[in-house]
Amino acid sequence: MVSLRDLGLSSYEERVYRALLNVRTATAEELSNESGVPMGRIYDVLNGLESRDFVHCNPESHPRVYSPIDSEMAIDRLLRNRKRDLEIERTRYENVAAELHSQLGNQPPTDGRFWETRSHDTEIEFVHAQIERFSDATDEVLIVGDSVLAHQFLNVTEPLQSWLDSLENGSIDVQILLSEGLSGEGEQLLELLRDTDQTTPVETRIHSAVTANFDLIDQRDLYLYVTDPFARSRPLGTIHINENILIEELKDEFTRYWREAEPLPETM
């Protein structure tokens, strides 16, 4: 439930102001009883409200009698003050950002959007992170691969299996398009996917023209795998791309190849 505290009043100030709206005029003692604010604090609260022009006081009365300003006027005044404070904060953050740009902006990135995965440790680290990205998808995951993909995923079969098992509720679409030439260790990945196809909405197909490796998550984040020139079955690294036009073109190509592809066979 929203309250005047959301616009800047303290808890005691709100209680006293609301009490005044109910009784219209009251002494400090009466307001203490009406609002539940202790007498030891009531004058400080009233003085604060009076200094901000939220209550008026008749100085001629003894004891002093207080009355509230109109509620619409009070809300509008609080809103203006809140906007002013936010503008001050916005300016402060912009100044901090400008200062940080001057300190850091001229330093070139060490690797841009490229992850080196040639070593075993960096490869394992990246694939674990990629499976987490798959898990965060909200719409679809498209996976295209040949022996490079098989090599990577077979290094992390347990988290891969856990992710595939989590898809039983059908919350996202997963389409996996694999090279027809997978053999050897690739057969282990195919066997895992055969089991998955039977228990989850994951669909795997085979196409003879697949010679590249990439993942596309939610039609927004493209991860393109670069093959090691001296080891065809291993990745050199991965490039993260989020240019919409390129992604749309690649998605169209995927759809065309997907329609031509064959369902995952029982054996290769």
Short mmCIF file of C-alpha atoms in Angstrom, two decimals:
data_model
loop_
_atom_site.label_atom_id
_atom_site.label_comp_id
_atom_site.label_asym_id
_atom_site.label_seq_id
_atom_site.Cartn_x
_atom_site.Cartn_y
_atom_site.Cartn_z
CA MET A 1 0.00 0.00 0.00
CA VAL A 2 1.39 3.40 -0.95
CA SER A 3 1.82 6.07 1.69
CA LEU A 4 3.03 9.64 2.12
CA ARG A 5 6.34 8.15 3.18
CA ASP A 6 6.85 7.12 -0.46
CA LEU A 7 6.91 10.85 -1.26
CA GLY A 8 9.25 11.89 1.53
CA LEU A 9 7.42 12.20 4.85
CA SER A 10 8.70 10.29 7.86
CA SER A 11 6.48 7.74 9.59
CA TYR A 12 5.73 10.14 12.47
CA GLU A 13 5.10 13.05 10.10
CA GLU A 14 2.59 11.02 8.12
CA ARG A 15 0.78 9.85 11.24
CA VAL A 16 0.47 13.39 12.59
CA TYR A 17 -0.62 14.85 9.23
CA ARG A 18 -3.25 12.13 8.72
CA ALA A 19 -4.49 12.70 12.28
CA LEU A 20 -4.87 16.42 11.51
CA LEU A 21 -6.84 15.63 8.35
CA ASN A 22 -9.25 13.62 10.50
CA VAL A 23 -9.75 16.18 13.30
CA ARG A 24 -9.01 19.37 11.26
CA THR A 25 -7.69 21.31 14.31
CA ALA A 26 -5.93 20.03 17.42
CA THR A 27 -3.38 20.84 20.07
CA ALA A 28 -0.06 18.99 20.32
CA GLU A 29 -1.37 16.85 23.17
CA GLU A 30 -4.53 15.97 21.24
CA LEU A 31 -2.45 15.07 18.18
CA SER A 32 -0.18 12.88 20.29
CA ASN A 33 -3.22 10.95 21.50
CA GLU A 34 -4.82 10.81 18.02
CA SER A 35 -1.69 9.77 16.12
CA GLY A 36 0.11 7.66 18.68
CA VAL A 37 3.26 9.78 18.35
CA PRO A 38 4.87 10.15 21.82
CA MET A 39 4.63 13.56 23.48
CA GLY A 40 8.42 13.62 23.66
CA ARG A 41 8.50 13.74 19.84
CA ILE A 42 5.28 15.53 18.93
CA TYR A 43 6.69 19.08 18.95
CA ASP A 44 9.69 18.15 16.80
CA VAL A 45 7.36 16.51 14.29
CA LEU A 46 4.97 19.48 14.25
CA ASN A 47 7.84 21.95 13.89
CA GLY A 48 9.13 19.95 10.92
CA LEU A 49 5.72 19.88 9.25
CA GLU A 50 5.25 23.58 9.95
CA SER A 51 8.64 24.48 8.45
CA ARG A 52 7.65 22.65 5.25
CA ASP A 53 4.23 24.41 5.23
CA PHE A 54 2.22 21.22 5.70
CA VAL A 55 0.52 22.48 8.85
CA HIS A 56 -0.44 25.91 10.09
CA CYS A 57 -0.40 27.09 13.68
CA ASN A 58 -2.34 29.88 15.35
CA PRO A 59 0.31 31.64 17.47
CA GLU A 60 -2.34 33.52 19.42
CA SER A 61 -3.97 30.42 20.88
CA HIS A 62 -2.87 28.89 24.16
CA PRO A 63 -2.18 26.04 23.94
CA ARG A 64 -1.19 26.31 20.28
CA VAL A 65 -3.69 24.86 17.82
CA TYR A 66 -2.58 23.24 14.55
CA SER A 67 -4.45 22.69 11.28
CA PRO A 68 -3.41 20.89 8.02
CA ILE A 69 -3.11 22.25 4.51
CA ASP A 70 -5.33 20.70 1.82
CA SER A 71 -4.31 17.09 1.04
CA GLU A 72 -4.08 17.69 -2.73
CA MET A 73 -1.77 20.64 -2.13
CA ALA A 74 0.33 18.56 0.25
CA ILE A 75 0.70 15.68 -2.24
CA ASP A 76 1.60 18.04 -5.09
CA ARG A 77 4.19 19.75 -2.90
CA LEU A 78 5.72 16.44 -1.89
CA LEU A 79 5.82 15.33 -5.52
CA ARG A 80 7.60 18.52 -6.61
CA ASN A 81 10.13 18.14 -3.83
CA ARG A 82 10.70 14.48 -4.74
CA LYS A 83 11.23 15.37 -8.41
CA ARG A 84 13.70 18.06 -7.42
CA ASP A 85 15.63 15.59 -5.25
CA LEU A 86 15.67 13.03 -8.07
CA GLU A 87 16.91 15.62 -10.53
CA ILE A 88 19.74 16.46 -8.16
CA GLU A 89 20.56 12.75 -7.87
CA ARG A 90 20.39 12.29 -11.66
CA THR A 91 22.82 15.17 -12.15
CA ARG A 92 25.16 13.70 -9.55
CA TYR A 93 25.15 10.28 -11.24
CA GLU A 94 25.74 11.86 -14.66
CA ASN A 95 28.72 13.74 -13.25
CA VAL A 96 30.09 10.53 -11.74
CA ALA A 97 29.62 8.71 -15.08
CA ALA A 98 31.37 11.53 -16.95
CA GLU A 99 34.28 11.40 -14.53
CA LEU A 100 34.54 7.62 -14.93
CA HIS A 101 34.46 7.98 -18.73
CA SER A 102 37.38 10.38 -18.51
CA GLN A 103 39.29 7.90 -16.32
CA LEU A 104 38.46 4.66 -18.13
CA GLY A 105 36.93 5.49 -21.49
CA ASN A 106 40.19 5.65 -23.45
CA GLN A 107 41.40 2.22 -22.37
CA PRO A 108 40.77 -0.37 -25.11
CA PRO A 109 39.08 -3.65 -24.12
CA THR A 110 41.43 -6.58 -23.76
CA ASP A 111 39.36 -9.02 -25.79
CA GLY A 112 36.13 -7.25 -26.80
CA ARG A 113 33.35 -9.82 -27.21
CA PHE A 114 35.66 -12.74 -27.90
CA TRP A 115 36.15 -15.62 -25.44
CA GLU A 116 39.28 -17.67 -25.95
CA THR A 117 38.44 -21.33 -25.33
CA ARG A 118 41.45 -23.13 -26.80
CA SER A 119 42.69 -24.39 -23.44
CA HIS A 120 40.76 -27.10 -21.64
CA ASP A 121 40.05 -24.94 -18.58
CA THR A 122 38.75 -21.94 -20.55
CA GLU A 123 36.64 -24.23 -22.71
CA ILE A 124 35.01 -25.90 -19.70
CA GLU A 125 34.42 -22.52 -18.02
CA PHE A 126 32.75 -21.10 -21.13
CA VAL A 127 30.48 -24.10 -21.78
CA HIS A 128 29.30 -24.12 -18.16
CA ALA A 129 28.45 -20.41 -18.51
CA GLN A 130 26.72 -21.07 -21.83
CA ILE A 131 24.46 -23.72 -20.32
CA GLU A 132 23.52 -21.19 -17.63
CA ARG A 133 22.61 -18.75 -20.43
CA PHE A 134 20.45 -21.47 -21.98
CA SER A 135 18.72 -21.89 -18.62
CA ASP A 136 17.94 -18.16 -18.50
CA ALA A 137 16.26 -18.18 -21.92
CA THR A 138 12.60 -17.17 -21.95
CA ASP A 139 11.58 -17.97 -25.53
CA GLU A 140 13.84 -20.26 -27.54
CA VAL A 141 17.33 -21.69 -27.91
CA LEU A 142 18.70 -22.66 -31.32
CA ILE A 143 21.87 -24.75 -31.42
CA VAL A 144 23.80 -25.55 -34.59
CA GLY A 145 26.90 -27.67 -34.55
CA ASP A 146 29.29 -30.29 -35.82
CA SER A 147 32.19 -32.04 -34.11
CA VAL A 148 33.22 -28.83 -32.29
CA LEU A 149 29.87 -28.69 -30.49
CA ALA A 150 30.06 -32.40 -29.67
CA HIS A 151 33.55 -31.97 -28.21
CA GLN A 152 32.45 -29.07 -26.01
CA PHE A 153 29.21 -30.53 -24.69
CA LEU A 154 30.68 -33.94 -23.96
CA ASN A 155 33.07 -32.25 -21.53
CA VAL A 156 30.10 -31.12 -19.43
CA THR A 157 27.56 -33.91 -19.79
CA GLU A 158 26.10 -33.58 -16.28
CA PRO A 159 25.08 -29.88 -16.46
CA LEU A 160 23.97 -30.42 -20.06
CA GLN A 161 21.78 -33.33 -18.99
CA SER A 162 20.39 -31.31 -16.08
CA TRP A 163 19.44 -28.47 -18.41
CA LEU A 164 17.80 -30.84 -20.90
CA ASP A 165 15.87 -32.53 -18.09
CA SER A 166 14.65 -29.14 -16.86
CA LEU A 167 12.90 -28.59 -20.20
CA GLU A 168 10.21 -31.19 -19.52
CA ASN A 169 7.71 -28.42 -18.65
CA GLY A 170 8.00 -27.07 -22.21
CA SER A 171 8.55 -23.46 -21.15
CA ILE A 172 10.90 -22.73 -24.08
CA ASP A 173 11.48 -24.14 -27.57
CA VAL A 174 14.81 -25.84 -28.19
CA GLN A 175 15.88 -26.82 -31.71
CA ILE A 176 19.23 -28.51 -32.31
CA LEU A 177 20.55 -28.80 -35.87
CA LEU A 178 23.57 -31.10 -36.20
CA SER A 179 26.00 -32.10 -38.89
CA GLU A 180 25.38 -35.37 -40.68
CA GLY A 181 29.07 -36.14 -40.36
CA LEU A 182 29.11 -36.54 -36.58
CA SER A 183 30.82 -39.76 -35.61
CA GLY A 184 33.05 -41.14 -32.88
CA GLU A 185 32.60 -39.06 -29.73
CA GLY A 186 29.73 -37.25 -31.49
CA GLU A 187 27.72 -40.45 -31.26
CA GLN A 188 27.68 -40.05 -27.46
CA LEU A 189 26.00 -36.65 -27.84
CA LEU A 190 23.52 -38.08 -30.33
CA GLU A 191 22.62 -40.87 -27.91
CA LEU A 192 21.98 -38.32 -25.16
CA LEU A 193 19.77 -36.27 -27.49
CA ARG A 194 17.83 -39.35 -28.63
CA ASP A 195 16.84 -39.98 -25.04
CA THR A 196 15.99 -36.30 -24.55
CA ASP A 197 13.79 -36.13 -27.67
CA GLN A 198 11.54 -38.75 -26.12
CA THR A 199 11.02 -37.00 -22.77
CA THR A 200 11.22 -33.24 -23.50
CA PRO A 201 10.06 -30.77 -26.20
CA VAL A 202 13.67 -30.60 -27.47
CA GLU A 203 13.82 -31.43 -31.18
CA THR A 204 17.02 -32.52 -32.94
CA ARG A 205 17.53 -32.75 -36.71
CA ILE A 206 20.42 -33.66 -39.02
CA HIS A 207 21.58 -31.79 -42.13
CA SER A 208 24.49 -32.60 -44.43
CA ALA A 209 25.37 -28.94 -45.02
CA VAL A 210 26.05 -28.01 -41.38
CA THR A 211 29.70 -26.99 -41.11
CA ALA A 212 29.57 -24.24 -38.50
CA ASN A 213 28.73 -23.92 -34.82
CA PHE A 214 26.58 -21.30 -33.13
CA ASP A 215 23.96 -20.78 -30.44
CA LEU A 216 21.11 -18.27 -30.72
CA ILE A 217 19.27 -17.41 -27.51
CA ASP A 218 15.87 -15.68 -27.60
CA GLN A 219 16.62 -14.31 -31.09
CA ARG A 220 18.78 -11.74 -29.32
CA ASP A 221 22.18 -13.18 -28.41
CA LEU A 222 24.24 -15.01 -31.02
CA TYR A 223 27.33 -16.98 -29.96
CA LEU A 224 29.44 -17.87 -32.98
CA TYR A 225 32.13 -20.52 -32.47
CA VAL A 226 35.52 -20.03 -34.16
CA THR A 227 37.28 -23.27 -35.11
CA ASP A 228 40.91 -23.82 -34.19
CA PRO A 229 42.79 -23.82 -37.53
CA PHE A 230 45.17 -26.50 -36.25
CA ALA A 231 42.56 -28.77 -34.66
CA ARG A 232 39.35 -28.95 -36.67
CA SER A 233 37.36 -30.60 -33.91
CA ARG A 234 38.25 -28.00 -31.27
CA PRO A 235 37.10 -24.38 -30.84
CA LEU A 236 39.54 -21.50 -30.80
CA GLY A 237 37.00 -19.23 -29.14
CA THR A 238 33.52 -17.75 -29.28
CA ILE A 239 32.24 -14.38 -30.45
CA HIS A 240 29.15 -12.78 -28.92
CA ILE A 241 27.02 -10.89 -31.47
CA ASN A 242 23.79 -8.97 -30.90
CA GLU A 243 23.34 -7.05 -34.16
CA ASN A 244 19.67 -7.47 -35.03
CA ILE A 245 20.00 -7.54 -38.82
CA LEU A 246 22.63 -10.27 -38.79
CA ILE A 247 20.66 -12.30 -36.27
CA GLU A 248 17.48 -12.02 -38.34
CA GLU A 249 19.31 -13.17 -41.47
CA LEU A 250 20.88 -16.10 -39.65
CA LYS A 251 17.52 -17.08 -38.14
CA ASP A 252 15.98 -17.11 -41.63
CA GLU A 253 18.80 -19.34 -42.86
CA PHE A 254 18.36 -21.63 -39.88
CA THR A 255 14.64 -21.94 -40.61
CA ARG A 256 15.33 -22.89 -44.24
CA TYR A 257 17.88 -25.54 -43.31
CA TRP A 258 15.67 -26.79 -40.48
CA ARG A 259 12.84 -27.50 -42.92
CA GLU A 260 15.19 -29.48 -45.14
CA ALA A 261 16.78 -31.40 -42.28
CA GLU A 262 16.00 -34.99 -41.31
CA PRO A 263 14.82 -36.13 -37.89
CA LEU A 264 17.49 -37.58 -35.63
CA PRO A 265 17.91 -41.23 -36.74
CA GLU A 266 18.00 -44.16 -34.36
CA THR A 267 21.65 -44.77 -35.29
CA MET A 268 24.17 -42.96 -37.45
#
